[in-house]
PDB file of C-alpha atoms in Angstrom:
ATOM      1  CA  MET A   1      81.722  83.623  84.666  1.00 46.00           C
ATOM      2  CA  GLU A   2      83.479  83.610  88.394  1.00 63.00           C
ATOM      3  CA  TYR A   3      80.969  83.177  91.401  1.00 78.00           C
ATOM      4  CA  VAL A   4      81.431  84.101  94.758  1.00 92.00           C
ATOM      5  CA  THR A   5      79.116  80.807  96.434  1.00 93.00           C
ATOM      6  CA  VAL A   6      75.538  82.053  98.235  1.00 93.00           C
ATOM      7  CA  ALA A   7      76.956  82.061 101.045  1.00 95.00           C
ATOM      8  CA  GLY A   8      79.667  83.537 100.410  1.00 95.00           C
ATOM      9  CA  GLU A   9      77.690  86.619  99.426  1.00 95.00           C
ATOM     10  CA  ALA A  10      75.250  85.613 102.357  1.00 96.00           C
ATOM     11  CA  TRP A  11      78.962  86.944 104.896  1.00 97.00           C
ATOM     12  CA  LEU A  12      79.557  89.633 102.762  1.00 96.00           C
ATOM     13  CA  ALA A  13      76.160  91.159 102.083  1.00 96.00           C
ATOM     14  CA  SER A  14      76.649  90.586 106.619  1.00 96.00           C
ATOM     15  CA  ALA A  15      79.198  94.025 106.774  1.00 96.00           C
ATOM     16  CA  SER A  16      76.158  95.852 104.732  1.00 95.00           C
ATOM     17  CA  GLU A  17      74.002  98.208 107.769  1.00 95.00           C
ATOM     18  CA  TYR A  18      71.443  96.646 105.263  1.00 95.00           C
ATOM     19  CA  PRO A  19      72.001  93.518 103.694  1.00 95.00           C
ATOM     20  CA  ARG A  20      68.755  91.911 102.134  1.00 95.00           C
ATOM     21  CA  SER A  21      69.158  95.483  99.996  1.00 95.00           C
ATOM     22  CA  MET A  22      72.373  94.506  99.590  1.00 95.00           C
ATOM     23  CA  ARG A  23      71.245  90.832  98.459  1.00 94.00           C
ATOM     24  CA  ALA A  24      68.971  92.750  96.143  1.00 95.00           C
ATOM     25  CA  LEU A  25      71.234  94.309  95.035  1.00 94.00           C
ATOM     26  CA  TRP A  26      73.171  91.457  93.344  1.00 93.00           C
ATOM     27  CA  GLU A  27      70.476  89.486  92.221  1.00 93.00           C
ATOM     28  CA  ALA A  28      69.898  92.897  90.320  1.00 93.00           C
ATOM     29  CA  ARG A  29      73.660  93.618  89.142  1.00 92.00           C
ATOM     30  CA  PRO A  30      75.211  90.497  89.933  1.00 90.00           C
ATOM     31  CA  TRP A  31      78.297  92.433  87.726  1.00 88.00           C
ATOM     32  CA  ALA A  32      78.275  95.432  89.217  1.00 88.00           C
ATOM     33  CA  SER A  33      81.216  96.282  92.231  1.00 90.00           C
ATOM     34  CA  THR A  34      80.110  97.351  95.556  1.00 92.00           C
ATOM     35  CA  VAL A  35      81.285  98.950  98.180  1.00 95.00           C
ATOM     36  CA  LEU A  36      81.010  97.761 101.789  1.00 97.00           C
ATOM     37  CA  PRO A  37      82.299  98.553 105.180  1.00 97.00           C
ATOM     38  CA  CYS A  38      84.550  96.958 107.546  1.00 98.00           C
ATOM     39  CA  GLY A  39      85.041  96.280 110.823  1.00 96.00           C
ATOM     40  CA  ARG A  40      82.004  94.762 110.952  1.00 96.00           C
ATOM     41  CA  ALA A  41      82.637  91.372 109.173  1.00 97.00           C
ATOM     42  CA  PHE A  42      85.756  92.290 108.093  1.00 98.00           C
ATOM     43  CA  ASP A  43      88.775  93.773 108.213  1.00 98.00           C
ATOM     44  CA  VAL A  44      91.452  94.049 104.465  1.00 98.00           C
ATOM     45  CA  ILE A  45      94.997  94.953 103.726  1.00 98.00           C
ATOM     46  CA  SER A  46      95.507  95.879 100.784  1.00 97.00           C
ATOM     47  CA  MET A  47      98.663  96.271  99.348  1.00 97.00           C
ATOM     48  CA  PRO A  48     101.033  96.187  96.160  1.00 96.00           C
ATOM     49  CA  SER A  49      99.738  93.305  93.597  1.00 94.00           C
ATOM     50  CA  LEU A  50     103.326  91.869  93.899  1.00 94.00           C
ATOM     51  CA  PHE A  51     103.988  91.339  96.761  1.00 96.00           C
ATOM     52  CA  GLY A  52     100.039  90.851  97.707  1.00 96.00           C
ATOM     53  CA  ARG A  53     100.707  87.041  95.933  1.00 95.00           C
ATOM     54  CA  ARG A  54     104.470  86.343  97.395  1.00 96.00           C
ATOM     55  CA  VAL A  55     102.667  87.142 100.895  1.00 96.00           C
ATOM     56  CA  LEU A  56      99.123  84.685  99.752  1.00 95.00           C
ATOM     57  CA  ASP A  57     102.369  82.236  98.542  1.00 95.00           C
ATOM     58  CA  GLU A  58     103.581  82.875 102.404  1.00 95.00           C
ATOM     59  CA  LEU A  59     100.551  82.087 103.937  1.00 95.00           C
ATOM     60  CA  TRP A  60      99.492  79.087 102.376  1.00 93.00           C
ATOM     61  CA  SER A  61     102.692  76.857 101.917  1.00 91.00           C
ATOM     62  CA  SER A  62     102.796  77.979 106.089  1.00 82.00           C
ATOM     63  CA  GLY A  63      99.862  76.426 106.700  1.00 73.00           C
ATOM     64  CA  PRO A  64      96.489  78.297 107.900  1.00 78.00           C
ATOM     65  CA  GLY A  65      95.885  78.686 103.633  1.00 86.00           C
ATOM     66  CA  CYS A  66      93.410  82.291 103.605  1.00 91.00           C
ATOM     67  CA  GLY A  67      90.098  83.439 103.649  1.00 91.00           C
ATOM     68  CA  PRO A  68      88.942  85.253 100.423  1.00 96.00           C
ATOM     69  CA  VAL A  69      91.331  87.340  98.350  1.00 96.00           C
ATOM     70  CA  ALA A  70      90.305  90.331  95.557  1.00 96.00           C
ATOM     71  CA  ALA A  71      92.363  91.752  93.415  1.00 95.00           C
ATOM     72  CA  PHE A  72      91.418  96.036  92.064  1.00 93.00           C
ATOM     73  CA  ARG A  73      93.222  98.786  90.446  1.00 92.00           C
ATOM     74  CA  GLY A  74      97.272  96.922  91.151  1.00 93.00           C
ATOM     75  CA  ARG A  75      96.293  95.574  93.883  1.00 96.00           C
ATOM     76  CA  THR A  76      95.783  92.606  96.828  1.00 97.00           C
ATOM     77  CA  LEU A  77      92.852  92.801  99.326  1.00 97.00           C
ATOM     78  CA  LEU A  78      93.471  90.527 101.491  1.00 97.00           C
ATOM     79  CA  PHE A  79      90.251  89.734 103.803  1.00 98.00           C
ATOM     80  CA  VAL A  80      91.813  90.071 107.877  1.00 97.00           C
ATOM     81  CA  GLN A  81      89.654  88.810 111.403  1.00 97.00           C
ATOM     82  CA  PRO A  82      87.119  93.009 112.253  1.00 98.00           C
ATOM     83  CA  GLY A  83      89.520  94.607 114.632  1.00 97.00           C
ATOM     84  CA  ALA A  84      93.598  92.893 112.793  1.00 97.00           C
ATOM     85  CA  ALA A  85      93.995  96.519 110.358  1.00 97.00           C
ATOM     86  CA  PRO A  86      94.784  99.064 113.919  1.00 96.00           C
ATOM     87  CA  ARG A  87      96.245  96.100 114.943  1.00 96.00           C
ATOM     88  CA  LEU A  88      98.931  95.066 112.052  1.00 94.00           C
ATOM     89  CA  ARG A  89      99.063  99.569 111.134  1.00 91.00           C
ATOM     90  CA  THR A  90     100.244  99.123 114.898  1.00 91.00           C
ATOM     91  CA  LEU A  91     102.592  96.670 114.771  1.00 90.00           C
ATOM     92  CA  LEU A  92     104.203  98.023 111.785  1.00 88.00           C
ATOM     93  CA  ALA A  93     104.795 101.311 113.457  1.00 84.00           C
ATOM     94  CA  TRP A  94     106.290  99.442 116.521  1.00 80.00           C
ATOM     95  CA  GLU A  95     108.486  96.686 115.099  1.00 71.00           C
ATOM     96  CA  GLU A  96     111.787  97.113 113.579  1.00 73.00           C
ATOM     97  CA  TRP A  97     110.741  95.084 110.441  1.00 69.00           C
ATOM     98  CA  ALA A  98     107.833  97.612 108.959  1.00 69.00           C
ATOM     99  CA  ARG A  99     111.017  99.278 106.959  1.00 76.00           C
ATOM    100  CA  ASP A 100     111.241  95.490 105.118  1.00 81.00           C
ATOM    101  CA  VAL A 101     107.501  95.857 104.142  1.00 89.00           C
ATOM    102  CA  PRO A 102     106.258  97.787 102.040  1.00 90.00           C
ATOM    103  CA  PRO A 103     103.812 100.680 102.241  1.00 89.00           C
ATOM    104  CA  LEU A 104      99.938  98.748 103.286  1.00 94.00           C
ATOM    105  CA  LEU A 105      96.651 100.177 103.569  1.00 96.00           C
ATOM    106  CA  CYS A 106      94.848  98.781 106.502  1.00 96.00           C
ATOM    107  CA  HIS A 107      90.906  99.682 105.968  1.00 98.00           C
ATOM    108  CA  GLY A 108      89.248  98.920 109.489  1.00 97.00           C
ATOM    109  CA  LYS A 109      85.805 100.278 111.294  1.00 97.00           C
ATOM    110  CA  GLY A 110      84.990 103.398 109.612  1.00 96.00           C
ATOM    111  CA  ASP A 111      86.651 103.015 106.173  1.00 97.00           C
ATOM    112  CA  ALA A 112      84.863 100.693 103.324  1.00 97.00           C
ATOM    113  CA  VAL A 113      86.314  98.789  99.897  1.00 96.00           C
ATOM    114  CA  THR A 114      85.374  98.681  96.491  1.00 95.00           C
ATOM    115  CA  VAL A 115      84.946  94.750  96.468  1.00 95.00           C
ATOM    116  CA  PRO A 116      84.223  92.041  93.023  1.00 94.00           C
ATOM    117  CA  PRO A 117      81.284  91.476  92.201  1.00 93.00           C
ATOM    118  CA  VAL A 118      79.667  88.307  93.157  1.00 91.00           C
ATOM    119  CA  GLN A 119      79.831  87.162  90.149  1.00 87.00           C
ATOM    120  CA  ARG A 120      82.335  88.108  86.243  1.00 69.00           C
ATOM    121  CA  MET A 121      81.529  87.970  83.237  1.00 63.00           C
ATOM    122  CA  VAL A 122      83.932  85.554  80.882  1.00 57.00           C
ATOM    123  CA  ASP A 123      84.535  88.291  78.798  1.00 57.00           C
ATOM    124  CA  ALA A 124      85.134  91.573  81.630  1.00 52.00           C
ATOM    125  CA  PRO A 125      88.659  93.335  80.772  1.00 52.00           C
ATOM    126  CA  ASP A 126      91.407  92.206  82.792  1.00 50.00           C
ATOM    127  CA  SER A 127      93.335  94.733  82.565  1.00 44.00           C
ATOM    128  CA  PRO A 128      95.545  96.018  85.018  1.00 44.00           C
ATOM    129  CA  GLY A 129      93.596  99.384  87.153  1.00 42.00           C
ATOM    130  CA  LEU A 130      90.517  98.479  84.815  1.00 46.00           C
ATOM    131  CA  GLY A 131      87.294  96.897  85.644  1.00 59.00           C
ATOM    132  CA  ALA A 132      85.687  95.993  88.472  1.00 71.00           C
ATOM    133  CA  GLY A 133      87.836  93.958  89.916  1.00 89.00           C
ATOM    134  CA  ARG A 134      88.381  89.812  90.427  1.00 92.00           C
ATOM    135  CA  TRP A 135      87.886  87.679  93.216  1.00 94.00           C
ATOM    136  CA  ILE A 136      91.544  85.520  94.034  1.00 94.00           C
ATOM    137  CA  VAL A 137      89.577  83.702  95.822  1.00 94.00           C
ATOM    138  CA  ALA A 138      86.123  83.835  96.534  1.00 94.00           C
ATOM    139  CA  PRO A 139      83.283  84.370  99.035  1.00 95.00           C
ATOM    140  CA  ASP A 140      83.008  80.546  99.459  1.00 93.00           C
ATOM    141  CA  SER A 141      81.365  79.924 103.677  1.00 93.00           C
ATOM    142  CA  ARG A 142      79.086  82.458 105.927  1.00 94.00           C
ATOM    143  CA  GLU A 143      81.841  82.431 108.120  1.00 94.00           C
ATOM    144  CA  PRO A 144      85.362  82.027 106.075  1.00 94.00           C
ATOM    145  CA  TRP A 145      88.535  81.944 108.059  1.00 93.00           C
ATOM    146  CA  LEU A 146      89.582  85.382 108.718  1.00 96.00           C
ATOM    147  CA  PRO A 147      93.475  85.881 109.054  1.00 96.00           C
ATOM    148  CA  GLY A 148      94.636  87.773 112.161  1.00 96.00           C
ATOM    149  CA  ALA A 149      96.932  90.580 112.755  1.00 95.00           C
ATOM    150  CA  ALA A 150     100.067  88.173 113.969  1.00 93.00           C
ATOM    151  CA  VAL A 151      99.356  85.462 110.843  1.00 94.00           C
ATOM    152  CA  VAL A 152     100.038  88.898 108.364  1.00 95.00           C
ATOM    153  CA  LEU A 153     102.366  90.090 110.215  1.00 93.00           C
ATOM    154  CA  TRP A 154     104.350  87.448 109.694  1.00 91.00           C
ATOM    155  CA  ALA A 155     103.174  86.836 106.392  1.00 94.00           C
ATOM    156  CA  CYS A 156     104.047  89.885 104.983  1.00 94.00           C
ATOM    157  CA  VAL A 157     107.777  89.742 107.031  1.00 91.00           C
ATOM    158  CA  ARG A 158     108.351  86.483 105.427  1.00 91.00           C
ATOM    159  CA  ALA A 159     107.067  87.401 101.710  1.00 93.00           C
ATOM    160  CA  ALA A 160     109.720  90.724 102.110  1.00 92.00           C
ATOM    161  CA  ARG A 161     112.643  88.211 103.430  1.00 88.00           C
ATOM    162  CA  GLY A 162     112.704  86.625 100.581  1.00 83.00           C
ATOM    163  CA  GLU A 163     112.108  89.243  98.303  1.00 66.00           C
ATOM    164  CA  ALA A 164     115.721  91.111 100.000  1.00 58.00           C
ATOM    165  CA  ARG A 165     116.719  86.963  98.856  1.00 60.00           C
ATOM    166  CA  ALA A 166     116.188  87.048  95.972  1.00 56.00           C
ATOM    167  CA  ALA A 167     117.457  91.223  94.990  1.00 55.00           C
ATOM    168  CA  ALA A 168     120.181  89.268  96.090  1.00 52.00           C
ATOM    169  CA  LEU A 169     121.189  86.569  94.015  1.00 48.00           C
ATOM    170  CA  PRO A 170     123.616  86.927  91.078  1.00 53.00           C
ATOM    171  CA  ALA A 171     121.793  86.968  88.334  1.00 50.00           C
ATOM    172  CA  LEU A 172     122.186  83.318  86.055  1.00 47.00           C
ATOM    173  CA  PRO A 173     124.577  84.135  82.175  1.00 49.00           C
ATOM    174  CA  PRO A 174     122.230  84.323  79.484  1.00 49.00           C
ATOM    175  CA  GLN A 175     122.130  81.385  78.354  1.00 49.00           C
ATOM    176  CA  VAL A 176     121.756  79.001  81.067  1.00 41.00           C
ATOM    177  CA  ALA A 177     118.848  81.554  82.602  1.00 42.00           C
ATOM    178  CA  GLU A 178     117.469  80.922  78.958  1.00 45.00           C
ATOM    179  CA  GLU A 179     117.479  76.565  78.174  1.00 43.00           C
ATOM    180  CA  PRO A 180     115.221  74.635  79.993  1.00 44.00           C
ATOM    181  CA  ALA A 181     116.029  71.998  82.164  1.00 44.00           C
ATOM    182  CA  GLY A 182     117.115  69.221  80.769  1.00 44.00           C
ATOM    183  CA  VAL A 183     117.950  69.233  77.222  1.00 42.00           C
ATOM    184  CA  LEU A 184     121.164  67.853  76.543  1.00 43.00           C
ATOM    185  CA  HIS A 185     123.734  69.948  73.890  1.00 42.00           C
ATOM    186  CA  PRO A 186     125.799  67.785  71.275  1.00 47.00           C
ATOM    187  CA  ALA A 187     129.666  68.140  72.197  1.00 48.00           C
ATOM    188  CA  PRO A 188     131.641  70.589  70.072  1.00 48.00           C
ATOM    189  CA  SER A 189     132.737  68.419  66.453  1.00 50.00           C
ATOM    190  CA  ALA A 190     136.420  69.320  66.724  1.00 47.00           C
TER     191      ALA A 190
END
């Protein structure tokens, strides 16, 4: 089973208007998805899953890492600082690099998102688009580090530029692409 820590549960519950009721619900049904409001404890940036994976790689390789991250119905949900969603939306609309970044859904105050269960059964379905979603990085503290709009913007830009560079590279011939590194072939006999 995958778990959100007790401290992580407290942080998630703090997003709700009724945190004690939320904790009681999770105690009774820890495998159930929950809808939580954005804007109080966190905002959420939802992105296509493949692009989301690239953004996470950028966040970790550039140093700051990330806070909680979930996968839900083919999307990556990146939990960010409260207020970061509208700011990121504004930055993407204003800057010239927005055309390189795929459309992002920025959920802030007044929005709500479905979060994965605090506990997941081992045999739960993991099919894309089905199930209750899953935590990629589960909440593990009462005050997780959450990236701001500028950090997410630059990770998105670097991920989009890296994707564009990879698409521009010529494809390897099939025999080179399929052979594992370090394999020696005998010289052809005369």
